[in-house]
Short mmCIF file of C-alpha atoms and ligand atoms in Angstrom, two decimals:
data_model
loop_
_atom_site.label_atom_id
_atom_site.label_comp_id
_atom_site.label_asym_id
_atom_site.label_seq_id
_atom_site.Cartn_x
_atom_site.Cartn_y
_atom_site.Cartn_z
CA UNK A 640 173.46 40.41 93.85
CA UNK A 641 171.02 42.41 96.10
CA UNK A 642 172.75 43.84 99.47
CA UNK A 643 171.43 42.22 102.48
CA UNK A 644 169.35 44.51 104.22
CA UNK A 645 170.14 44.21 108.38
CA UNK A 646 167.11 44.35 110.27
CA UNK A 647 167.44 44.25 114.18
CA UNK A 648 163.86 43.11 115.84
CA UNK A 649 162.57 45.52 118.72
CA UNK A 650 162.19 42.39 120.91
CA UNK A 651 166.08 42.40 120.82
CA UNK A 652 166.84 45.91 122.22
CA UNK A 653 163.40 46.81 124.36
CA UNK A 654 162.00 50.01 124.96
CA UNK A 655 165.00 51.97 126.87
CA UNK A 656 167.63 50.81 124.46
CA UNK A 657 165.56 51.76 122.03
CA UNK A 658 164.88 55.01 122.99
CA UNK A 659 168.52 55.66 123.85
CA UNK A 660 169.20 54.69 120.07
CA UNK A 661 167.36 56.61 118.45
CA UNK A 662 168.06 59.58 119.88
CA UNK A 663 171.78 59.18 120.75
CA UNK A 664 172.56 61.97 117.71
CA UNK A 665 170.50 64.64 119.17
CA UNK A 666 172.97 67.16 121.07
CA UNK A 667 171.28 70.19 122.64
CA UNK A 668 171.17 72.81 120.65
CA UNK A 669 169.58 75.34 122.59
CA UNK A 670 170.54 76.69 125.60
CA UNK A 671 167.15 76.92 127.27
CA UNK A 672 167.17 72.69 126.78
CA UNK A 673 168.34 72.33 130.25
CA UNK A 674 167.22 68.85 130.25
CA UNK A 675 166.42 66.89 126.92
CA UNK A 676 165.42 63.11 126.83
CA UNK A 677 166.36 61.16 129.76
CA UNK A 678 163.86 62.02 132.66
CA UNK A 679 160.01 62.05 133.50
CA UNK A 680 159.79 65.66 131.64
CA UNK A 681 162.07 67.95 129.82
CA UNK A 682 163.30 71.12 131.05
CA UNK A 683 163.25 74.15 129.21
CA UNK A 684 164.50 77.89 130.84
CA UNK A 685 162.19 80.53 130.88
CA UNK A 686 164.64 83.17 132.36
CA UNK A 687 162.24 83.52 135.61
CA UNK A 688 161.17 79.61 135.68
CA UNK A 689 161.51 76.47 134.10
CA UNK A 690 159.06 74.94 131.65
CA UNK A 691 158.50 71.45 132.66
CA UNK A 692 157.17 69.21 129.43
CA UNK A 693 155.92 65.33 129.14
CA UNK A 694 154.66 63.38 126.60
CA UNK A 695 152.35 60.36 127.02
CA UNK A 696 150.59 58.28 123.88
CA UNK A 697 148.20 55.40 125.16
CA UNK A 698 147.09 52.80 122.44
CA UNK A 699 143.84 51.13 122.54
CA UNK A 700 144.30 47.25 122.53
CA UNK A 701 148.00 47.92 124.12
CA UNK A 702 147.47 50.33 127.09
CA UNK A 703 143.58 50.01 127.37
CA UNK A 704 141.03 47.88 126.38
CA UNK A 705 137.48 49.05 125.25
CA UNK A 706 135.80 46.03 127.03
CA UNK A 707 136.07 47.35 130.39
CA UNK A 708 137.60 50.73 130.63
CA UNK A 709 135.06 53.77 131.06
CA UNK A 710 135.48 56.15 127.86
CA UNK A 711 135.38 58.70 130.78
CA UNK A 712 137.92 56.87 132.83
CA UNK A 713 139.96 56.34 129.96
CA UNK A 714 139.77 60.48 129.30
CA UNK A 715 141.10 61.10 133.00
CA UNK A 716 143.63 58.45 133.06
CA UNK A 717 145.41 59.57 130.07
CA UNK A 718 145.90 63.24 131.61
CA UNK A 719 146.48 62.09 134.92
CA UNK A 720 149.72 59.47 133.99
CA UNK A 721 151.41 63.12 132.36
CA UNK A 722 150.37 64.78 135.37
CA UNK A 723 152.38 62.40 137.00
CA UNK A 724 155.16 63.01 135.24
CA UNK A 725 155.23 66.71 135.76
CA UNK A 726 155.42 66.30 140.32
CA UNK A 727 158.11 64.11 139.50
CA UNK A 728 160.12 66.57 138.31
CA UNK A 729 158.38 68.71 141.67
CA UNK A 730 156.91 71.44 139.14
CA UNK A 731 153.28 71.96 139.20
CA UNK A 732 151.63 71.02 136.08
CA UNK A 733 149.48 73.80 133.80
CA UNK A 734 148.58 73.26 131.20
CA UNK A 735 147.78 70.50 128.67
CA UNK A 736 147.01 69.54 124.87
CA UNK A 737 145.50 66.21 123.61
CA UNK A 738 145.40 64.82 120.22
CA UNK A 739 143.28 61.64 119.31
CA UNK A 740 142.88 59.65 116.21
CA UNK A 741 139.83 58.23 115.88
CA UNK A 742 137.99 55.38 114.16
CA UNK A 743 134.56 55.98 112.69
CA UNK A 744 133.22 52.96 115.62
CA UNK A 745 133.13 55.95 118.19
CA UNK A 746 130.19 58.21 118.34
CA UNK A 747 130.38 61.99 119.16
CA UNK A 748 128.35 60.73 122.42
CA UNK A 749 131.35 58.49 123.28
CA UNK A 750 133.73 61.17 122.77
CA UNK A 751 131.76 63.27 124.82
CA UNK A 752 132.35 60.64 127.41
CA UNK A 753 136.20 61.01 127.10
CA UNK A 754 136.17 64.71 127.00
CA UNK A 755 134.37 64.26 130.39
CA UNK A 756 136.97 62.40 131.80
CA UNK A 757 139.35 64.68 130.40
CA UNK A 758 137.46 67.76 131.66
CA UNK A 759 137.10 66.30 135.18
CA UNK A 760 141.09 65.71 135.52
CA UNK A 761 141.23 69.45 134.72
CA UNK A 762 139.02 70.73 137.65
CA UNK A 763 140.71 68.32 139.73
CA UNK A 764 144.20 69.44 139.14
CA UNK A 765 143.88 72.80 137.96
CA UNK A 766 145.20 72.51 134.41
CA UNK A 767 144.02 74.00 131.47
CA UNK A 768 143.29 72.38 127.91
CA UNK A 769 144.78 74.74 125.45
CA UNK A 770 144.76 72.50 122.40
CA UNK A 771 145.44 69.36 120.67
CA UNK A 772 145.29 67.75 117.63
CA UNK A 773 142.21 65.26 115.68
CA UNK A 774 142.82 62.91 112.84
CA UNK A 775 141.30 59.32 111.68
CA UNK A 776 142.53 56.35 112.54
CA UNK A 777 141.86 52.83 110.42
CA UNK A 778 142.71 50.58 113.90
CA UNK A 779 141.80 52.04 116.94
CA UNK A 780 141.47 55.13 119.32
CA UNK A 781 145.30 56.72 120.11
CA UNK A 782 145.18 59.12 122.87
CA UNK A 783 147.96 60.80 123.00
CA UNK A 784 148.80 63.91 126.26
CA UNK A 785 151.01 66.45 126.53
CA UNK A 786 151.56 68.25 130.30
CA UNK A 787 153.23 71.57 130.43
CA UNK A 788 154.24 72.44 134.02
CA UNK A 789 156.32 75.00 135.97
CA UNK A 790 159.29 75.04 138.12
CA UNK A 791 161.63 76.82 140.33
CA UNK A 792 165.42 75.88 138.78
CA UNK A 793 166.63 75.18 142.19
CA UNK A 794 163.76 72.49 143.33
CA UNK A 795 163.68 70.45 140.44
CA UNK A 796 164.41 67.41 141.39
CA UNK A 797 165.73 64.94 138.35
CA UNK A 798 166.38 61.27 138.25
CA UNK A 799 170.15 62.23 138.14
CA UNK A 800 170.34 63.83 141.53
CA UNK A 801 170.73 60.92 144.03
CA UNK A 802 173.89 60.45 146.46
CA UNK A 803 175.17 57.65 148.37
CA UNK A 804 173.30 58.23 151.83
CA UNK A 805 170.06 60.00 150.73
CA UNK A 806 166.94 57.86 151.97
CA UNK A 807 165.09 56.44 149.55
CA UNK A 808 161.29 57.23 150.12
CA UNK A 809 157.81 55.98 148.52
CA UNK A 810 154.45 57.73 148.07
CA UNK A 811 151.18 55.71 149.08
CA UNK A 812 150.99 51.57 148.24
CA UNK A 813 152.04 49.69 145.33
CA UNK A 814 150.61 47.05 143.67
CA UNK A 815 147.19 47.86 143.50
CA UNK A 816 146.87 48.96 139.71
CA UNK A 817 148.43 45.75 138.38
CA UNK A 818 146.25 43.38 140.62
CA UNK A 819 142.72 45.58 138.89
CA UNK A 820 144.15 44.77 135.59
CA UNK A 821 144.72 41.12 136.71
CA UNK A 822 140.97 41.16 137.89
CA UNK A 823 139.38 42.98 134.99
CA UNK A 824 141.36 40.64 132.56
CA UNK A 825 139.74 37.78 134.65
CA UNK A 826 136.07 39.19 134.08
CA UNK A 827 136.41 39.80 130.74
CA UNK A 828 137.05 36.26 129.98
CA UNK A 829 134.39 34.83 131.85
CA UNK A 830 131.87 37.06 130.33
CA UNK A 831 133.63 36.20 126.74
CA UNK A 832 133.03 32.59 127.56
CA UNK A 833 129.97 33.16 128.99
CA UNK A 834 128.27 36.54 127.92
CA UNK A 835 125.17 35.85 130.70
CA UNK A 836 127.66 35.86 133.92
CA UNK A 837 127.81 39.10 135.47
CA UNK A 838 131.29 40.27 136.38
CA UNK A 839 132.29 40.02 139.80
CA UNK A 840 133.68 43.09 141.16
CA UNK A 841 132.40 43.33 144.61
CA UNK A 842 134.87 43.95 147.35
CA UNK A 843 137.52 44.94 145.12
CA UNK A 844 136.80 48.84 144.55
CA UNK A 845 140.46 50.00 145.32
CA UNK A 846 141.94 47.69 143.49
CA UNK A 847 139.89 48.25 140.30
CA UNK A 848 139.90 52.18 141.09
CA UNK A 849 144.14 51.73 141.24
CA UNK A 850 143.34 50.87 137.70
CA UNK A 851 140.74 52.90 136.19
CA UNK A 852 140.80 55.78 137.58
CA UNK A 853 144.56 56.67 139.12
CA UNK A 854 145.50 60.06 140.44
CA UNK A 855 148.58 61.53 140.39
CA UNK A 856 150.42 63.01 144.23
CA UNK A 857 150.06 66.83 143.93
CA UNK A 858 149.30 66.34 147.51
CA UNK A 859 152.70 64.95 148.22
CA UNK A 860 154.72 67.75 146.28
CA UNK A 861 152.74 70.35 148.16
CA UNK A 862 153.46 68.84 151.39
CA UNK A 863 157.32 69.00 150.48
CA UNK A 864 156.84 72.75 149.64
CA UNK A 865 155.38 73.27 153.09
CA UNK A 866 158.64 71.54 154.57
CA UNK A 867 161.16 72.93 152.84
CA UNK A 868 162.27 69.68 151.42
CA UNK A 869 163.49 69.35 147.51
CA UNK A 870 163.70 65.30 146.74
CA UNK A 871 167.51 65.04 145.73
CA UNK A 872 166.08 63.24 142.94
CA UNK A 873 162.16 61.87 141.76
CA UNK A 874 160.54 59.25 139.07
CA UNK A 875 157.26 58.52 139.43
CA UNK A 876 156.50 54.97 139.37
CA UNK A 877 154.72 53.86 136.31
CA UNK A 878 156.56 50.65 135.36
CA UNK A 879 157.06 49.03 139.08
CA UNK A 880 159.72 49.88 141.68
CA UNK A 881 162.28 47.69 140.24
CA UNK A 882 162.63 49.49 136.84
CA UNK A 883 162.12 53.37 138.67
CA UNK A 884 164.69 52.24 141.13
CA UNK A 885 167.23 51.22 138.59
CA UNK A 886 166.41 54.83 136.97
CA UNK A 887 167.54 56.68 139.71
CA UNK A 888 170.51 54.10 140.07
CA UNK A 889 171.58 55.03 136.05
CA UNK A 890 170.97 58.31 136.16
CA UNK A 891 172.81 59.45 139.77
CA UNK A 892 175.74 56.37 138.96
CA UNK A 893 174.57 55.01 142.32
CA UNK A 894 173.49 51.73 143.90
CA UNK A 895 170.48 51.61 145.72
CA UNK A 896 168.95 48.46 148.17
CA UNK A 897 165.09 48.33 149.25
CA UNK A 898 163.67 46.64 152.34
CA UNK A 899 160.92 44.39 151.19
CA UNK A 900 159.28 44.52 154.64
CA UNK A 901 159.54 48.51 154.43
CA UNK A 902 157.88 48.75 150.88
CA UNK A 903 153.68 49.95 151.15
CA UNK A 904 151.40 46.80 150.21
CA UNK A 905 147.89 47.45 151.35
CA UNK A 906 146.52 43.95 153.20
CA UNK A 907 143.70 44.09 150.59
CA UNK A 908 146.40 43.62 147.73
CA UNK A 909 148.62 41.57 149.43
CA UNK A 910 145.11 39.24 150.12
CA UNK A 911 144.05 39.94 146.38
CA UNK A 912 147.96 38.96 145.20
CA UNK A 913 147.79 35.70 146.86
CA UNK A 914 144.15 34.70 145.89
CA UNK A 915 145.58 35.01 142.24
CA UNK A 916 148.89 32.88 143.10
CA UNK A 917 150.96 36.01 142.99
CA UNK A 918 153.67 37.13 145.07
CA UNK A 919 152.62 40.24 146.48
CA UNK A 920 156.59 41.98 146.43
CA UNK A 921 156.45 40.62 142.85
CA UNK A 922 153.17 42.77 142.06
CA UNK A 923 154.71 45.56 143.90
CA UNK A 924 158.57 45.49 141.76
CA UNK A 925 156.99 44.40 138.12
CA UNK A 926 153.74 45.24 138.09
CA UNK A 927 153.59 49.41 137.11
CA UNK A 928 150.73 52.13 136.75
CA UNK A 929 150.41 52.92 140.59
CA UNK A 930 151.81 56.32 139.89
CA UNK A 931 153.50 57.01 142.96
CA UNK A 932 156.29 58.84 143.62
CA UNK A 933 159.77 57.45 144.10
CA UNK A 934 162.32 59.72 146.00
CA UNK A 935 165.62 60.29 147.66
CA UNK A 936 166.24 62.68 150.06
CA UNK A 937 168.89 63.87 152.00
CA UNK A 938 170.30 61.65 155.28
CA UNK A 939 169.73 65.14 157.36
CA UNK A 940 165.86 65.45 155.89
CA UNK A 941 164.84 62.38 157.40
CA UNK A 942 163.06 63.79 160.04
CA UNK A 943 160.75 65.95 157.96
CA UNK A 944 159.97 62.64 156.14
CA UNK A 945 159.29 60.44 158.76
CA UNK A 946 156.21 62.85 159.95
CA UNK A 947 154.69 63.48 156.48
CA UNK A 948 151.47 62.23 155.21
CA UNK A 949 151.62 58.87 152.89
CA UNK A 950 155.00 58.30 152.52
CA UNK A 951 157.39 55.39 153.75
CA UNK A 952 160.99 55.11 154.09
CA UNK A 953 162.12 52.15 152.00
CA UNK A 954 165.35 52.00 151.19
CA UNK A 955 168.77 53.93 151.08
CA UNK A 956 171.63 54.58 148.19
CA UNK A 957 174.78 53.14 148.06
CA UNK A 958 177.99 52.51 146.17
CA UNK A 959 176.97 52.29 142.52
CA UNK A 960 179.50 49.08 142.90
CA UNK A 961 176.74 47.32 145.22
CA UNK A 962 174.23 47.73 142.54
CA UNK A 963 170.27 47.70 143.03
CA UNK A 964 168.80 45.22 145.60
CA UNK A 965 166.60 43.83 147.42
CA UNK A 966 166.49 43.25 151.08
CA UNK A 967 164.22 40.30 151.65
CA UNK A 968 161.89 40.16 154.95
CA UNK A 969 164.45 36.62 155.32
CA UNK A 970 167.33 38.45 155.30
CA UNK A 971 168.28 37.55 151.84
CA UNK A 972 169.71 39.81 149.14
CA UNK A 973 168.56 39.50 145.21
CA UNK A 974 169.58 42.02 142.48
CA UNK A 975 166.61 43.80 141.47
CA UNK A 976 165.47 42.88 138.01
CA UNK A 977 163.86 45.46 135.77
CA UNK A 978 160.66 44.41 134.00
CA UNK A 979 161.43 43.44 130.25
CA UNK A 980 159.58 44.50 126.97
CA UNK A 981 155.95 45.19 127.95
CA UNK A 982 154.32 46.70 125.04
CA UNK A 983 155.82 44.78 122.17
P1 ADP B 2060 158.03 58.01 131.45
O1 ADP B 2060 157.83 56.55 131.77
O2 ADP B 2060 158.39 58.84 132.61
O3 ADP B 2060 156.89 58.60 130.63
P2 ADP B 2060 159.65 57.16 129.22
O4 ADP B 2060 160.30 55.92 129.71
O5 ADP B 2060 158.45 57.06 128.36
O6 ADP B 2060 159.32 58.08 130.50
O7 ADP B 2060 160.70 58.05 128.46
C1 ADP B 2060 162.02 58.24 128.93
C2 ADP B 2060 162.64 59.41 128.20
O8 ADP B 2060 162.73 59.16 126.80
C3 ADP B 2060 161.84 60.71 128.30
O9 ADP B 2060 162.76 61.77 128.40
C4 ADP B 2060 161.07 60.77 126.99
O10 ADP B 2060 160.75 62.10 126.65
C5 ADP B 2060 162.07 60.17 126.03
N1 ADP B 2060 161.45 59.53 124.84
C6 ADP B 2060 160.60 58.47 124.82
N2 ADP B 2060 160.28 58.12 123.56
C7 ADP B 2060 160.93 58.99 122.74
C8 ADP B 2060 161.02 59.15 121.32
N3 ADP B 2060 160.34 58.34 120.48
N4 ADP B 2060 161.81 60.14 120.83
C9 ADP B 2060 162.46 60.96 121.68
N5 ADP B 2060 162.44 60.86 123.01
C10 ADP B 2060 161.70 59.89 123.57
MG1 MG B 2061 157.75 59.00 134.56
#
């Protein structure tokens, strides 16, 4: 008689179970791992800094789809969401490597295209491409980025860092990325069903741009460098508020509640949420790839937040007993629910 073999689907843990599984037997080793897996980036001491590391693989057909993203869109994206990662820890971000696998459908003029992209992310943010790797692929293109970024030991600010009091503080508007995807997805299956119609984009450049072409808020970490202020703790927001929220909340063993009326919606997304029968909060909470910043800071650094550039005071953190939740404009209070399985 054959053993039965157990097989566990990845539907039934999702992605943060899973990661916490696999890598549950992997004590530090090293001193200089000051932080391993667990945060935005990875920590690593450097005696007179720290090295700041993140990791970022983007699948065509799962996190992009040739139809209507921009090879040289696609190029700046996929350093820009590591970028990300790196002012969420507060470090600066310098360098970077990117490794593709290719299939023999692209052309070197296409890749020049990415590379484009990639080069113009560079400029922008003042990172350097030091290397990478290039292989085949039978499926697809696979972009994968790594960010390598600096940091001061003491302003590092970690998802684990948050204390019952500190203000809880957005970058910028949320919402916007998920709605572009929403309308691109609607365009491309008009023009599949009818390959004459052309798409109709007009009046909906920031949304589609939230998509496309996302930075990442260097602008806000400098501006907390000029105050003084280190972020008790910092995620960026890549998967909607909800799930970054309930980050922090894990990480620090805290509770957290958010203001619904407080949280940035521009009027053009809240508009563009409705015309698609969406509820705008919803879009906001679930929807992901805005690439914000999501941030607690001290009860006495309020002040210095209240007059910066771009950012809104949204919440607070509480008792980790009171959990994560959401303050309705109606005055109602709903546990915040983190988005399921996205990718699989
Ligand atoms: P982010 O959304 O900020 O990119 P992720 O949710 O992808 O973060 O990852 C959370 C943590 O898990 C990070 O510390 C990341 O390095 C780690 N991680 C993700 N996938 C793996 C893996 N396959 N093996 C080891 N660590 C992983
Ligand atoms: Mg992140």
């Amino acid at each position: 008689m054959s053993e039965q073999v157990k097989r566990t689907e990845l539907n039934d843990l999702g992605e943060f179970a899973l990661i916490d599984h696999l890598t549950r037997d992997f004590p530090l080793q090293n001193k200089s791992s000051v932080k391993g897996i667990g945060d935005d980036a990875a920590v690593i001491n450097n005696g007179n800094f720290q090295t700041v590391v993140s990791t970022d693989l983007l699948v065509e057909g799962i996190h992009f789809d040739m139809a209507y993203v921009p090879l040289k869109h696609l190029g700046y994206k996929a350093v820009v969401v590591n970028l990300s990662d790196i002012y969420a820890m507060n470090a600066q971000p310098k360098q970077i490597t990117v490794s593709l696998a290719l299939s023999s459908r692209f052309s070197v003029e296409a890749l020049e295209e990415l590379y484009a992209g990639v080069r113009q992310a560079c400029d922008y943010y003042k990172v350097d491409l030091v290397g990478g790797d290039t292989t085949s692929s039978l499926t697809g293109l696979l972009i994968s980025v790594t960010a390598i970024g600096q940091g001061e030991a003491d302003k590092l600010s970690y998802r684990s860092g948050a204390s019952v009091g500190d203000i809880l503080c957005m970058t910028g508007d949320l919402g916007g990325a998920y709605l572009g995807l929403q309308i691109l997805e609607r365009e491309k299956q008009i023009f599949l069903e009818h390959p004459g119609v052309q798409p109709e984009l007009k009046g909906h450049d920031y949304i589609i741009g939230r998509q496309l072409k996302p930075e990442a808020r260097y602008d806000a970490i400098e501006q907390f460098a000029k105050a003084e202020l280190v972020p008790t703790s910092m995620i960026d927001i890549s998967d909607g508020l909800a799930s970054e929220v309930m980050h922090i909340c894990k990480a620090s063993g805290v509770g957290a509640y958010v203001e619904e009326g407080h949280v940035m919606i521009k009027p053009e997304v809240f508009q563009t949420a409705l015309d698609f029968r969406l509820d705008p909060i919803t879009c906001a909470l679930s929807g992901g790839e805005d690439y914000e910043l999501l941030l607690t800071v001290k009860p006495e650094d309020i002040e210095k937040v209240r007059f910066m550039n771009d950012i809104a005071i949204i919440g607070e953190i509480v008792d980790a007993k009171d959990g994560a939740t959401l303050h309705t404009k109606g005055g109602n209070i709903h546990p915040l629910q983190a988005q399921g399985w996205k990718h699989f």
